[in-house]
Coordinates of C-alpha atoms and ligand atoms in Angstrom, one line a residue:
M107 CA 127.1 91.1 84.0
D108 CA 129.3 89.1 81.7
E109 CA 129.5 85.3 81.5
K110 CA 132.7 85.3 83.5
Q111 CA 131.0 87.1 86.4
I112 CA 127.9 84.9 86.2
E113 CA 130.2 81.8 86.4
Q114 CA 132.2 83.3 89.3
V115 CA 129.1 84.1 91.4
T116 CA 127.5 80.8 90.6
N117 CA 130.6 78.9 91.7
E118 CA 130.9 80.8 94.9
L119 CA 127.2 80.1 95.8
L120 CA 127.6 76.4 94.9
N121 CA 130.7 76.2 97.1
S122 CA 128.7 77.8 99.9
G123 CA 126.1 75.1 99.9
F124 CA 123.6 76.3 97.4
A125 CA 122.0 73.6 95.2
G126 CA 122.1 73.9 91.5
E127 CA 118.4 74.4 91.2
Q128 CA 118.5 77.4 93.5
I129 CA 120.5 79.3 90.9
V130 CA 119.1 80.2 87.4
A131 CA 121.4 81.8 84.9
G132 CA 119.9 83.4 81.8
K133 CA 121.7 83.5 78.5
P134 CA 123.9 86.6 78.3
L135 CA 121.9 89.6 77.4
E136 CA 118.6 87.7 77.8
S137 CA 116.7 89.0 80.8
L138 CA 115.1 86.7 83.3
S139 CA 112.5 89.3 84.3
I140 CA 108.9 89.0 83.4
S141 CA 107.9 92.5 82.5
Y142 CA 104.9 94.4 81.4
Y143 CA 107.0 97.1 79.7
P144 CA 110.6 97.0 78.5
P145 CA 112.9 96.9 81.5
T146 CA 115.7 99.5 81.5
Y147 CA 118.1 97.1 83.2
K148 CA 118.1 93.3 83.1
N149 CA 118.7 90.4 85.5
Y150 CA 120.9 87.6 84.2
L151 CA 121.1 85.5 87.4
R152 CA 118.3 84.6 89.8
V153 CA 119.1 83.1 93.3
S154 CA 116.5 81.6 95.5
P155 CA 117.8 81.1 99.1
I156 CA 115.9 78.6 101.2
P157 CA 115.4 78.5 105.0
Q158 CA 118.2 76.6 106.9
S159 CA 116.1 76.1 110.0
A160 CA 112.4 75.8 110.8
E161 CA 112.7 78.2 113.7
I162 CA 112.9 82.0 113.4
S163 CA 116.6 82.4 114.0
S164 CA 119.7 83.8 112.3
R165 CA 120.5 80.3 111.0
R166 CA 117.2 80.3 109.1
Y167 CA 118.4 83.3 107.0
S168 CA 122.0 82.1 106.6
Q169 CA 121.7 81.6 102.8
I170 CA 120.5 85.2 102.4
L171 CA 123.5 86.3 104.4
T172 CA 125.7 84.2 102.1
V173 CA 124.3 85.9 99.0
V174 CA 125.0 89.3 100.6
E175 CA 128.6 88.3 101.3
V176 CA 129.1 87.0 97.7
A177 CA 127.6 90.2 96.3
K178 CA 129.9 92.3 98.4
R179 CA 133.0 90.4 97.4
N180 CA 132.1 90.6 93.7
H181 CA 130.8 94.2 93.7
I182 CA 127.4 93.3 92.3
G183 CA 124.0 94.6 93.2
L184 CA 121.0 92.7 94.6
Q185 CA 117.5 93.3 93.3
I186 CA 115.2 91.9 96.0
I187 CA 111.8 90.4 95.5
S188 CA 109.3 88.9 97.9
S189 CA 107.1 87.6 95.1
G190 CA 108.1 89.9 92.2
L191 CA 104.5 90.8 91.2
N192 CA 105.1 94.6 91.3
I193 CA 103.0 94.7 88.1
G194 CA 102.7 98.1 86.5
Y195 CA 105.7 99.4 88.4
G196 CA 108.5 97.2 87.0
S197 CA 107.7 93.7 88.3
D198 CA 111.0 92.0 89.2
A199 CA 113.3 94.2 87.0
P200 CA 116.3 95.9 88.7
Y201 CA 117.0 99.6 89.0
A202 CA 120.6 99.3 87.7
E203 CA 123.0 97.2 85.7
N204 CA 125.2 94.6 87.2
T205 CA 122.5 93.2 89.5
I206 CA 121.4 89.7 90.4
L207 CA 117.9 88.9 91.5
I208 CA 117.4 87.5 95.0
D209 CA 114.0 85.7 95.3
L210 CA 112.8 85.4 98.9
S211 CA 109.5 83.6 98.2
S212 CA 110.7 80.4 100.0
F213 CA 110.6 82.2 103.3
D214 CA 106.8 82.0 103.8
K215 CA 106.3 81.6 107.5
I216 CA 103.4 83.3 109.4
Y217 CA 103.9 83.4 113.1
Q218 CA 103.2 85.3 116.4
Y219 CA 99.6 86.0 115.6
N220 CA 98.5 87.9 118.6
K221 CA 94.7 88.1 118.8
I222 CA 94.7 90.7 121.6
L223 CA 97.0 93.1 119.8
G224 CA 95.6 92.3 116.4
Q225 CA 99.2 91.8 115.1
I226 CA 100.9 89.1 113.1
S227 CA 104.4 88.5 111.9
L228 CA 105.4 87.2 108.5
E229 CA 108.2 86.6 106.1
P230 CA 108.7 87.9 102.5
G231 CA 107.2 84.8 100.8
V232 CA 103.8 85.2 102.6
T233 CA 101.2 86.0 100.0
Q234 CA 97.9 87.9 100.2
Q235 CA 96.0 84.5 99.9
A236 CA 98.2 82.8 102.5
L237 CA 97.6 85.5 105.1
Y238 CA 93.9 85.5 104.4
D239 CA 93.6 81.7 104.7
Y240 CA 95.7 81.8 107.8
L241 CA 93.4 84.3 109.5
V242 CA 90.2 82.4 108.4
N243 CA 91.6 79.1 109.7
A244 CA 92.5 80.8 113.0
G245 CA 88.9 81.7 113.6
E246 CA 88.4 84.8 111.4
E247 CA 88.7 87.2 114.3
H248 CA 90.8 89.5 112.1
W249 CA 90.8 90.5 108.4
P250 CA 93.9 91.4 106.4
D251 CA 93.9 94.5 104.3
S252 CA 94.2 93.1 100.8
T253 CA 95.0 95.0 97.5
G254 CA 93.6 94.5 94.0
S255 CA 96.8 92.8 93.0
P256 CA 97.0 89.1 92.3
I257 CA 96.5 86.6 95.2
H258 CA 100.1 85.5 95.1
S259 CA 101.5 89.0 95.6
S260 CA 103.5 89.4 98.8
I261 CA 102.6 91.3 101.8
I262 CA 106.1 92.6 102.5
G263 CA 106.9 93.8 98.9
N264 CA 103.6 95.8 98.9
Y265 CA 104.1 97.3 102.4
L266 CA 107.7 98.3 101.6
E267 CA 106.5 100.1 98.5
R268 CA 103.9 102.0 100.5
G269 CA 101.1 100.1 98.8
F270 CA 97.4 100.4 99.9
G271 CA 94.3 98.3 100.1
H272 CA 90.7 99.2 100.8
S273 CA 89.8 98.8 104.5
P274 CA 90.4 101.3 107.4
I275 CA 94.0 100.0 107.7
A276 CA 94.7 100.5 104.0
E277 CA 97.7 102.8 104.3
H278 CA 100.2 99.9 104.6
A279 CA 103.3 101.9 105.6
E280 CA 101.4 103.1 108.7
Q281 CA 100.5 99.5 109.7
I282 CA 104.1 98.2 110.1
V283 CA 104.9 97.6 113.7
T284 CA 108.4 96.3 113.5
M285 CA 110.8 94.6 111.0
T286 CA 113.9 92.5 111.0
C287 CA 116.4 93.4 108.3
I288 CA 119.8 92.4 107.0
V289 CA 122.1 95.3 106.4
P290 CA 125.3 94.6 104.4
R291 CA 127.8 96.9 106.1
G292 CA 131.2 97.6 104.5
S293 CA 134.0 95.4 103.2
E294 CA 135.6 95.1 106.6
S295 CA 132.4 94.0 108.4
T296 CA 130.0 91.1 108.1
P297 CA 126.3 91.7 107.3
T298 CA 124.2 92.3 110.4
I299 CA 120.6 91.3 111.3
V300 CA 118.8 94.2 113.0
S301 CA 115.4 95.1 114.4
T302 CA 113.8 98.4 113.5
A303 CA 111.7 99.0 116.6
V304 CA 111.2 97.7 120.1
N305 CA 107.4 97.9 119.7
G306 CA 106.1 94.6 118.4
S307 CA 109.5 92.8 119.0
F308 CA 109.2 89.6 121.1
S309 CA 110.4 89.8 124.7
S310 CA 112.0 86.5 125.6
I311 CA 111.6 87.4 129.3
A312 CA 107.9 88.2 129.2
K313 CA 107.2 85.7 126.4
R314 CA 105.1 88.2 124.5
P315 CA 105.6 91.2 122.2
H316 CA 106.3 94.7 123.5
V317 CA 103.5 97.2 123.0
V318 CA 105.6 100.4 123.2
S319 CA 108.7 101.6 121.5
I320 CA 111.5 102.8 123.6
G321 CA 113.8 105.1 121.6
P322 CA 113.6 105.7 117.9
N323 CA 111.5 103.7 115.4
F324 CA 113.5 103.0 112.2
N325 CA 110.7 101.4 110.2
G326 CA 110.6 104.3 107.8
I327 CA 114.2 104.1 106.6
F328 CA 113.5 100.7 105.0
L329 CA 110.5 102.0 103.0
Q330 CA 111.1 102.6 99.3
S331 CA 114.8 102.6 100.0
N332 CA 117.9 100.6 99.3
I333 CA 119.8 99.8 102.5
G334 CA 118.7 96.4 103.6
I335 CA 116.8 93.2 103.1
V336 CA 113.7 92.8 105.1
T337 CA 113.3 89.2 106.4
N338 CA 110.4 89.7 108.8
M339 CA 107.6 92.2 109.3
T340 CA 105.0 92.5 112.0
I341 CA 101.8 94.2 110.9
N342 CA 98.4 95.2 112.2
V343 CA 95.4 93.3 111.1
L344 CA 91.8 94.6 111.3
P345 CA 89.6 93.2 114.1
K346 CA 86.6 91.6 112.3
P347 CA 83.9 94.2 112.8
E348 CA 80.5 93.4 114.3
S349 CA 78.9 95.0 111.3
F350 CA 80.2 95.5 107.7
V351 CA 78.3 97.4 105.0
A352 CA 79.7 98.1 101.5
Y353 CA 78.5 101.1 99.6
F354 CA 78.6 102.5 96.0
V355 CA 78.0 106.1 94.9
E356 CA 77.5 107.2 91.3
V357 CA 78.9 110.7 90.6
N358 CA 78.8 112.8 87.5
N359 CA 81.5 115.2 86.2
Q360 CA 79.5 118.3 87.2
T361 CA 79.4 117.4 90.9
F362 CA 82.8 115.7 91.1
S363 CA 84.7 118.6 92.6
K364 CA 82.1 119.3 95.3
F365 CA 81.9 115.5 95.9
I366 CA 85.6 115.4 96.6
E367 CA 85.3 118.3 99.1
T368 CA 82.5 116.5 100.8
C369 CA 84.5 113.3 101.0
R370 CA 87.3 115.2 102.7
Y371 CA 84.9 116.4 105.3
L372 CA 83.5 113.0 105.8
K373 CA 86.9 111.4 105.9
Q374 CA 88.1 113.9 108.5
H375 CA 85.1 113.1 110.6
N376 CA 85.5 109.4 110.3
V377 CA 82.3 108.8 108.4
I378 CA 84.4 107.6 105.4
Q379 CA 86.6 105.3 107.5
S380 CA 88.1 103.1 104.7
A381 CA 90.3 103.9 101.7
A382 CA 87.3 104.5 99.4
H383 CA 88.1 104.2 95.7
V384 CA 86.6 106.5 93.1
G385 CA 87.0 105.1 89.6
N386 CA 86.0 106.7 86.3
Y387 CA 83.8 105.1 83.6
I388 CA 86.9 103.7 81.8
K389 CA 87.6 101.6 85.0
T390 CA 84.0 100.3 85.0
L391 CA 84.2 99.6 81.2
Q392 CA 87.4 97.6 81.9
L393 CA 85.6 95.5 84.5
L394 CA 82.8 94.8 82.0
A395 CA 85.1 94.2 79.1
A396 CA 87.2 91.7 81.2
E397 CA 84.0 89.6 81.3
Y398 CA 82.5 90.3 77.9
P399 CA 85.2 91.7 75.6
K400 CA 82.9 92.1 72.7
I401 CA 81.4 95.3 74.1
I402 CA 84.6 97.1 73.1
G403 CA 84.6 97.6 69.3
S404 CA 86.9 100.6 69.2
Y405 CA 89.1 102.6 71.6
D406 CA 88.0 105.9 70.1
A407 CA 87.2 108.3 73.0
D408 CA 83.8 109.3 71.8
T409 CA 82.8 105.7 71.0
L410 CA 83.8 104.7 74.6
K411 CA 81.8 107.5 76.1
N412 CA 78.9 106.4 74.0
T413 CA 79.3 102.8 75.1
A414 CA 79.4 103.9 78.8
K415 CA 76.2 105.8 78.2
Q416 CA 74.5 102.9 76.5
Y417 CA 75.1 100.8 79.7
G418 CA 74.0 103.6 81.9
L419 CA 77.4 104.0 83.6
S420 CA 78.1 107.1 85.6
D421 CA 81.2 109.3 85.0
W422 CA 82.6 108.2 88.4
M423 CA 81.7 105.4 90.8
M424 CA 82.8 105.4 94.4
S425 CA 83.1 102.2 96.3
G426 CA 83.7 102.1 100.0
A427 CA 82.6 100.3 103.2
L428 CA 81.6 101.0 106.8
Y429 CA 83.1 98.9 109.6
G430 CA 82.2 99.0 113.3
T431 CA 79.5 98.1 115.8
K432 CA 75.9 97.9 114.5
Y433 CA 75.1 101.4 115.9
Q434 CA 78.2 103.0 114.5
V435 CA 77.6 101.7 111.0
K436 CA 73.9 102.7 111.2
A437 CA 75.0 106.2 112.2
N438 CA 77.5 106.4 109.4
I439 CA 75.0 105.3 106.9
K440 CA 72.7 108.2 108.0
E441 CA 75.6 110.7 107.8
L442 CA 76.7 109.6 104.4
K443 CA 73.1 110.0 103.1
R444 CA 72.7 113.3 104.8
Y445 CA 75.9 114.8 103.4
L446 CA 75.6 113.5 99.9
K447 CA 71.9 114.4 99.5
P448 CA 72.5 118.1 98.8
L449 CA 74.7 117.1 95.9
G450 CA 71.9 115.0 94.5
L451 CA 73.8 111.8 95.2
K452 CA 72.3 108.6 96.6
P453 CA 74.7 105.9 98.0
V454 CA 73.6 102.3 97.5
F455 CA 74.3 100.2 100.6
M456 CA 75.0 96.5 100.7
N457 CA 74.7 94.9 104.1
E458 CA 75.6 91.3 104.7
Q459 CA 72.2 90.0 103.5
K460 CA 72.4 92.0 100.3
Q461 CA 75.9 90.8 99.7
A462 CA 74.8 87.2 100.1
L463 CA 72.0 87.8 97.7
L464 CA 74.4 89.4 95.2
S465 CA 76.7 86.4 95.6
K466 CA 73.8 84.0 94.8
L467 CA 72.8 86.1 91.8
N468 CA 76.4 86.1 90.6
N469 CA 76.5 82.3 90.8
F470 CA 73.4 82.2 88.7
A471 CA 74.9 84.7 86.2
Q472 CA 78.0 82.5 85.8
K473 CA 76.0 79.5 84.6
P474 CA 76.9 78.7 81.0
S475 CA 73.3 79.2 79.8
V476 CA 73.1 82.6 81.5
R477 CA 76.5 83.7 80.2
K478 CA 75.4 82.7 76.7
F479 CA 72.3 84.9 77.1
V480 CA 74.4 87.8 78.5
N481 CA 76.9 87.5 75.7
S482 CA 74.2 87.9 73.1
A483 CA 72.0 90.5 74.9
I484 CA 74.9 92.8 76.0
T485 CA 75.2 94.3 72.5
S486 CA 71.5 94.1 71.7
P487 CA 69.8 97.1 70.2
V488 CA 67.0 96.7 72.7
A489 CA 67.9 99.0 75.5
P490 CA 66.3 97.2 78.5
L491 CA 67.8 93.9 77.4
R492 CA 71.2 95.4 77.0
F493 CA 70.9 97.1 80.4
L494 CA 69.9 93.8 82.1
A495 CA 72.8 92.0 80.5
S496 CA 75.3 94.6 81.6
R497 CA 74.0 94.4 85.2
L498 CA 74.4 90.6 85.2
A499 CA 77.9 91.1 83.8
M500 CA 78.8 93.5 86.5
L501 CA 77.8 91.2 89.4
K502 CA 81.2 89.4 89.6
G503 CA 82.9 92.8 89.9
F504 CA 80.6 93.9 92.7
V505 CA 81.0 90.6 94.6
S506 CA 84.8 90.7 94.3
L507 CA 84.9 94.3 95.5
C508 CA 82.7 93.6 98.5
E509 CA 84.9 90.6 99.4
L510 CA 88.1 92.5 98.8
K511 CA 87.0 95.1 101.4
K512 CA 86.7 92.2 103.8
G513 CA 90.3 91.2 103.1
K514 CA 89.7 88.4 100.6
P515 CA 92.1 88.8 97.6
S516 CA 91.2 87.9 94.1
N517 CA 92.7 87.4 90.7
Y518 CA 89.6 88.9 89.2
F519 CA 91.1 92.4 88.8
L520 CA 94.1 91.1 86.9
N521 CA 91.9 90.5 83.9
T522 CA 91.2 94.2 83.6
I523 CA 94.8 94.9 82.6
Y524 CA 94.0 93.0 79.3
W525 CA 92.0 96.1 78.2
R526 CA 94.1 96.7 75.0
N527 CA 94.6 92.9 74.7
L528 CA 91.1 91.7 75.0
D529 CA 91.5 89.1 72.2
K530 CA 94.1 87.3 74.4
L531 CA 91.7 86.9 77.3
K532 CA 90.4 83.5 78.1
H533 CA 87.2 83.2 80.1
D534 CA 87.2 81.0 83.2
Q535 CA 90.9 80.0 82.9
A536 CA 93.8 81.3 84.7
N537 CA 95.2 84.1 82.5
D538 CA 98.9 84.9 82.5
P539 CA 99.3 88.5 81.3
G540 CA 103.1 88.3 81.4
Q541 CA 103.1 85.3 79.1
D542 CA 100.4 86.9 76.9
N543 CA 102.7 90.0 76.3
V544 CA 100.1 92.3 77.9
G545 CA 101.5 95.8 78.5
C546 CA 100.7 98.0 81.4
I547 CA 102.3 100.8 83.4
W548 CA 100.9 102.6 86.4
G549 CA 101.5 105.9 88.1
A550 CA 99.7 107.6 90.9
P551 CA 100.0 111.4 91.3
C552 CA 98.8 112.6 94.7
S553 CA 97.2 115.7 96.0
P554 CA 95.4 117.1 99.0
I555 CA 91.7 116.0 99.1
E556 CA 90.7 119.2 97.4
G557 CA 88.3 119.3 94.4
E558 CA 90.4 121.8 92.5
D559 CA 93.6 119.8 92.8
V560 CA 92.0 116.4 92.0
E561 CA 90.4 118.0 88.9
A562 CA 93.8 119.5 87.9
I563 CA 95.4 116.0 88.0
I564 CA 92.5 114.5 86.1
N565 CA 92.8 117.2 83.4
L566 CA 96.5 116.7 83.1
I567 CA 96.0 113.0 82.7
N568 CA 93.1 113.3 80.3
N569 CA 94.9 115.8 78.1
K570 CA 98.0 113.7 77.7
C571 CA 96.0 110.5 77.2
D572 CA 93.9 112.3 74.6
E573 CA 97.0 113.5 72.8
H574 CA 98.6 110.1 72.7
K575 CA 95.3 108.2 72.1
F576 CA 95.2 106.1 75.2
E577 CA 92.3 105.6 77.6
P578 CA 92.7 107.4 80.9
A579 CA 91.7 104.6 83.4
I580 CA 91.8 106.5 86.7
S581 CA 91.1 105.3 90.2
C582 CA 91.4 107.9 93.1
T583 CA 91.8 106.5 96.6
L584 CA 91.1 108.5 99.7
L585 CA 94.2 107.1 101.5
N586 CA 94.0 109.1 104.7
K587 CA 92.6 112.4 106.0
R588 CA 94.8 114.5 103.8
N589 CA 95.9 112.6 100.7
I590 CA 94.2 111.3 97.6
E591 CA 96.1 109.1 95.3
C592 CA 95.0 109.1 91.6
V593 CA 96.2 105.9 90.0
L594 CA 96.5 106.0 86.2
S595 CA 96.8 102.6 84.5
I596 CA 97.8 102.7 80.9
S597 CA 97.2 99.5 78.9
F598 CA 98.9 98.6 75.7
D599 CA 99.8 95.6 73.6
R600 CA 103.4 94.6 73.8
N601 CA 103.1 92.9 70.4
K602 CA 102.7 96.3 68.9
P603 CA 106.0 98.2 69.2
T604 CA 104.7 101.6 68.2
E605 CA 101.8 101.4 70.6
E606 CA 104.2 100.4 73.4
A607 CA 106.5 103.3 72.6
N608 CA 103.6 105.7 72.6
A609 CA 102.2 104.4 75.9
L610 CA 105.6 104.9 77.6
Q611 CA 105.9 108.4 76.2
C612 CA 102.4 109.2 77.3
Y613 CA 103.1 107.9 80.8
K614 CA 106.4 109.9 81.0
E615 CA 104.9 113.2 79.9
T616 CA 101.8 112.7 82.2
M617 CA 103.8 111.9 85.3
L618 CA 106.3 114.7 84.7
N619 CA 103.6 117.2 84.1
C620 CA 101.8 116.2 87.3
A621 CA 105.1 116.3 89.3
S622 CA 106.0 119.7 87.9
A623 CA 102.6 121.0 89.0
G624 CA 103.3 119.7 92.6
Y625 CA 101.5 116.4 92.3
L626 CA 104.2 113.9 93.1
K627 CA 103.7 110.2 92.8
Y628 CA 103.5 108.1 95.9
R629 CA 105.6 105.4 94.3
L630 CA 108.1 105.2 91.4
S631 CA 108.1 102.6 88.7
T632 CA 111.4 101.4 87.4
H633 CA 110.6 103.5 84.3
S634 CA 110.0 106.8 86.1
N635 CA 112.9 106.1 88.4
E636 CA 115.1 107.0 85.5
Y637 CA 113.8 110.6 84.9
F638 CA 112.3 111.6 88.3
D639 CA 115.2 113.7 89.6
S640 CA 115.6 115.5 92.8
Q641 CA 114.8 118.9 91.2
L642 CA 111.2 117.8 91.1
L643 CA 111.2 117.8 94.9
G644 CA 111.9 121.5 95.0
T645 CA 113.6 121.2 98.3
D646 CA 117.1 122.4 99.3
L647 CA 117.7 120.5 102.5
P648 CA 119.5 117.2 102.2
I649 CA 117.7 114.1 103.4
L650 CA 119.5 112.3 106.2
S651 CA 122.1 109.9 104.7
L652 CA 122.4 106.4 106.0
K653 CA 123.6 104.6 102.9
N654 CA 127.3 105.0 103.8
E655 CA 126.8 103.5 107.2
L656 CA 124.6 100.6 106.3
D657 CA 125.4 99.7 102.7
P658 CA 128.6 101.6 101.8
L659 CA 129.4 99.2 98.9
N660 CA 126.0 100.0 97.4
I661 CA 124.9 96.4 96.8
I662 CA 121.3 96.7 97.8
Q663 CA 119.1 97.7 94.9
P664 CA 121.5 100.3 93.5
G665 CA 119.8 103.2 91.8
K666 CA 116.4 102.6 93.4
Y667 CA 114.5 105.8 94.1
K668 CA 117.3 108.0 92.7
I669 CA 115.0 111.0 93.2
V670 CA 116.0 111.0 96.9
S671 CA 119.3 109.1 96.5
D672 CA 121.2 112.2 95.4
F673 CA 120.8 113.1 99.0
F674 CA 120.1 109.7 100.4
T675 CA 122.9 107.7 98.9
P676 CA 125.8 110.0 98.4
L677 CA 128.8 108.1 97.0
G678 CA 131.3 107.4 99.7
T679 CA 134.8 106.3 98.9
E680 CA 133.8 102.6 98.7
N681 CA 130.8 103.5 96.5
K682 CA 133.1 105.3 94.1
K683 CA 135.4 102.2 94.0
N684 CA 132.4 100.1 93.2
Q685 CA 131.2 102.5 90.5
Q686 CA 134.6 102.4 88.8
K687 CA 134.5 98.7 88.8
Q688 CA 131.2 98.6 86.9
Ligands
FAD1239 C1 95.3 94.3 88.7 C2 96.3 94.9 89.7 C3 95.8 95.5 90.8 C4 96.7 96.1 91.7 N1 96.2 96.7 92.8 C5 97.0 97.2 93.7 C6 96.5 97.9 94.9 O1 95.2 97.9 95.1 N2 97.3 98.4 95.7 C7 98.7 98.4 95.5 O2 99.4 98.9 96.4 N3 99.2 97.8 94.4 C8 98.4 97.2 93.5 N4 98.9 96.7 92.4 C9 100.4 96.8 92.1 C10 101.3 95.6 92.6 O3 100.9 94.4 91.9 C11 101.2 95.3 94.1 O4 101.6 96.5 94.8 C12 102.0 94.1 94.6 O5 101.7 93.9 95.9 C13 103.6 94.4 94.5 O6 104.2 93.2 94.2 P1 104.8 92.2 95.3 O7 104.0 92.2 96.5 O8 105.0 90.9 94.6 O9 106.2 92.9 95.6 P2 107.7 92.6 95.1 O10 107.7 92.7 93.6 O11 108.2 91.3 95.6 O12 108.4 93.8 95.7 C14 108.2 95.1 95.4 C15 109.5 95.9 95.6 O13 109.7 96.0 97.0 C16 111.1 95.8 97.3 N5 111.2 94.6 98.2 C17 110.4 93.5 98.1 N6 110.8 92.6 99.0 C18 111.7 93.1 99.7 C19 112.5 92.7 100.9 N7 112.2 91.5 101.5 N8 113.4 93.5 101.4 C20 113.7 94.7 100.8 N9 113.0 95.2 99.7 C21 112.1 94.4 99.2 C22 111.8 95.6 96.0 O14 112.4 96.9 95.6 C23 110.8 95.2 95.0 O15 111.0 95.7 93.7 C24 98.1 96.1 91.5 C25 98.5 95.4 90.3 C26 97.6 94.9 89.4 C27 98.2 94.2 88.2

C-alpha cells in the first residue's frame, strides 16, 4: 500500500465514525507486524473496530461491516486477527501484499454458557485466560481445552487454524458447534452476516439453543480459509470429571516405534482419551533451560545428548491424563500399566493428592534460597546433587503441564522458545520474545499413528536439523484415533542474520521433504504458504469452490492457504479486476 492509499482508507474510516486511535498507520515500508521470522508481506495499517452495542446484534458488529465495505471499495485485502498470537506460524503478518490488519480483540464477550449442553459462545477477543476464569467463576463445572500458547491467545483464532490442546476435547475443529460470520459478497451487494449451522444457534421461540442441525453444517468452510470474518463461535467445553489423573511415561528410542503402535491400540480403545503429547529430550532440555539457562553451554548435538544423559532424561517423555468417573479412571490406569509393561515401560501417575504435593514442592523450589541452591547444584560434578537440582528445576514444568490438562493456560511454555536466545531470558519477569527479537518457526507433519511412519518423520526432521545444525525439538500429539501430529519448533536468534536464514532454509527443506513423503502439515505458516503448492496434495479432483460466491473481490485474507486455493479460490472476473489493480 502506498501513502495515498493509506490516507484514502484512513479518511473513509474516519468519515464513517471511527476514532483516530482506532487506526494505526505505520510509516511506508515499515511493517506493523510483530514477527518471529521475517514476514513475506507487511501490514501498513491496523484497524481496531469496537462494539457498537452491548447486545449480540448486527449493530454490535457494524464497524466490522464498515471495514469490509471500505476494503471492497478500495480493492484492498483484510488480514484478520483475533489476538494475533499465531506465534511460530506468522503471528499477525498477512498472506499477501496490499492488505490491512483488522484486529477484533475488542469483541470479547462470553455468553450463552449452557451447563446442560456443556457449550459456550464467545467472540474473537476472548482469550484462553478469560474463558478459563469465566468457567471457574461460574462454578467450575466445565474445563476449557487450553493450548500451550500464551494466556492471551484467542480461542477463535486457534480453533479456526485447527489448533489443539491436551484434554479429551483437544481437536478444536471438531468442537465447534456453530459460528456467525460476515461474508463480503461482490461489488453489487452488501456484506452479509450468516450462521454456519442450526445446531447450537439460539431459538428465540424456545429461548434456548438447538441441539440438532437441520440441513448442512457449514462450519468446515471457514476453517483455514479466506471467505469470511468469524464474529461468534459456540464451542463444547469439557464437563469437569469426577476424577482426574495425569501421567508421564519415559520411553527410549529402541522401544519408541512399538510404543507408538501400543498408543494407537490404547487410543482406539479409549484408554488414552486425551491428546497425549510425546516430546523428545530436546523438549525436556528446553523446559529445564528456560528455568536455568546455564545448563546449556553449547548447542553441539553430542554435547546436548550428554547433558540430557547427565540429568537422567529419557529419549522421549509422554504426558497425558485420564478423565472420568473414579472407576473409569482406575480401570484405565490398570490398562495403561498392563499394555505398557511388555515394553518395559512404567507410567508415573499423578492423582489430585500427588498434584497438590507437587505444587507445594514447587512453591518451595521457587523460594530464592532454594533457587540459589539449584542454580549452583545443577551443574555440580557430584551426580546425586546435580540430579536433585534438576528434579527441583523440573517441578514448575510438571505443575504447569498438570494444570494445562485441566484447562488452566500458562505463559510458562512461552519461555521455552528462548532456547537459542537464553541470554535474553529474565527470570520471574514477564518476557516478551517479540521485543527480544527471539526467532521461532513451527511446522507439524502428520501421519497415521504407526511406528514406522512416525519414525520416518522423525528421521527426516533429524537429518535436516543435523545438516543445518539446529536442534530438532519435537512434540508428537495423539490428536485422534488415526492421526499423530509431530510439531517441530526451530529456535533461532533474530539478531544473527545468517542463523535466521539457515533456520528458515532448514524449516523449508524439512517441511517439503515430509510433504513429498506424504506427511502433510496440519497447518501452514505464512512462510510455507509461499511454497506449499497444490502438487504436494497429489489429487486431481478440484475442491469445491465458494470464493466466487462469498468473496468474489478476494478481500478476505488473499493468498491464505494457496495450496488449496488453486482449486478453492479460482479467479473470477472480479478477482481478475482486483489483481490487475494491485
Ligand atoms: C509456546 C507456544 C506454545 C504453543 N502451543 C500451541 C498448542 O499447544 N496448540 C496450538 O494449536 N498452538 C500452539 N501455539 C501456536 C499459537 O500460538 C496458537 O495456535 C495461538 O492460539 C494462535 O494465535 P491466536 O489465537 O492469537 O490466533 P490469531 O493470530 O488471532 O489468528 C490465527 C489466524 O486465524 C485467522 N483468524 C483469526 N481470527 C479470525 C476471525 N475472527 N475470522 C476469520 N479468521 C480469523 C487468521 O488467518 C489468523 O492469521 C503455541 C505457540 C507458542 C509460542
